[in-house]
Amino acid sequence: MEVVKDALNKAQVAFLSYKNFSGKKKATFLRAIAEEIEALGTELVTTAMRETNLPEARIINERGRTTGHCRMFADLVEEGSWVDARVDTAIPDRMPAPKPDIRKMLVPLGPVVVFGAANFPLAYSTAGGDTASALAAGCPVLVKAHPAHCDTSRLVAAAIEKAAIKTGMPQGVFQHLDAEGFEIGQALVKHPLTKAVGFTGSLAGGKALFDLANQRPEPIPVFAEMSSINPVILLPDTLARDAAKTAANLAASITLGVGQFCTNPGLIIAIENEALNSFIKTLASEIQKALPGTMLHQGIADNYSRRLTQTLVQKGVKTEGQAANGTHSQGTPLVASVSAEVFIQNPALSEEVFGPFSLIVRCKNIEELMKVVSRGHGQLTATLMGDEGEISKHKALINVLIEKAGRLIINGVPTGVEVCPSQMHGGPFPSTTDSRFSAVGIDAIKRFARPVAFQNFPESLLPDELKTDNPLGIWRLFNGEFRK
Ligand code: NAP
């Protein structure tokens, strides 16, 4: 495909110079992106609102998050220690054999293809976390625009291109391809000059692109965030005290943004008793009061309606509470319940229903609850509702949850992802294709870099990060000691 070939050739030429740019220079570019996005003003806000049906406050908030992560990565690369430099100097007289001089640091992978998310038109799209972290690492980026918000994507792309020109970046450091359909995306993933892929969307889409990348003569990493139902486990003693409050908090989390968050609590697991009945009654009444909301695009609304119907017709599933039906573009909030026995036997009930829906699993006892948790898929998050004393009695649960999820929460809701260095947004399959990495926070940069060791290099040929006198003043592991 000519357009893809041209774009990747340009990206590769850009890579040859961009990869050697200093952290300071890349930081200037990232900060200029933030400024150009802000300079788009209300046009960006109204365009994104029109294309996604998201309210103004949410778009403004997302814009802040987008410019915030551009500046966060600017600070990171300007400071420079992210390259994880290690210096082990030679010991020529070591016995029985001399020790060579070895030094290691992270270097950028090469051109990265980014598939923007439908549910975050700014923060996970054109200038989203994947783009910002790849550019920060030193990788040119090719964005395949999401067809649900093409105009928003074009506006943001123009802002990035303007920032690139203003700060003297090489042509091709960022490219925007907005043709619809799978063909262009697949050609981008298959092209030999593509070195990594960032994706947020459906399990089917992410897995198809992951498989394609692995079938290439030279396989490449695909960092796909796809499907998570974010189990919430309610411990019985605590639930007996807090049933109403817990139900109100969860109802708000389930319906937030019409349930269109990857961290939406789609599964609630608890032990049968009076407290659970009272919790379900309050949750159902909160959900009944909720309003149906217009979803991001018709495809997502149709998908929600289809997946909801498929779930509700499964044997043993009982609707507990449902909001008033809306139009065919709206998502109706709904909660249902099922016994643990049926849930365990029916794998279809563990699949994501993307929208304002949650399934409550009723367990006979703690042993059955452990069985449900142990058999679950990989998740972005897992939440435990319980006080310290009660959780301490069930430490085995935490052990299992560590295997299942990237972020464990006590007495909170999974929606709302704080952007900070200790954040982990990722998890075992199918929540992502690579549980070792986070898509949020400064560690997201590590997805687009790889370590290289330099053995017996003279000082003059070493990158600045690895020179003995540390001209950049960065933190390094120097002969086993962590210092500047
Ligand atoms: P999607 O269908 O996976 O599409 C995402 C992007 O990937 C689009 O640009 C799409 O291209 C491309 N794509 C998908 N499959 C592909 C394939 N086989 N080959 C090449 N390119 C492919 O996701 P969506 O449209 O954003 O939403 C659909 C469903 O995904 C939702 O209803 C929801 O279930 C799920 N979703 C989950 C999350 C989450 O965070 N868990 C987030 C968003 C969506 P085109 O659109 O041009 O065809």
XYZ file of C-alpha atoms in Angstrom, residues 109 111-113 188-197 209-210 212-223:
28
model
C 12.819 0.913 19.184
C 8.711 3.838 14.251
C 5.616 3.114 16.385
C 2.050 2.714 15.062
C 0.929 -0.394 9.022
C 1.375 -3.306 11.443
C 2.818 -5.581 8.728
C 5.305 -3.060 7.325
C 8.892 -4.142 8.094
C 9.908 -0.651 9.269
C 7.248 -0.628 12.027
C 8.906 -1.636 15.289
C 6.017 -1.557 17.823
C 2.263 -0.977 18.082
C -3.333 -7.026 15.314
C -1.225 -8.903 17.905
C -0.608 -10.197 12.654
C 2.486 -8.718 14.306
C 3.570 -12.173 15.462
C 3.160 -13.652 11.994
C 5.567 -11.133 10.458
C 8.973 -12.494 9.365
C 10.275 -10.153 12.107
C 7.675 -10.199 14.932
C 7.229 -6.949 16.869
C 5.617 -6.087 20.229
C 1.960 -5.014 20.273
C 0.896 -3.235 23.456
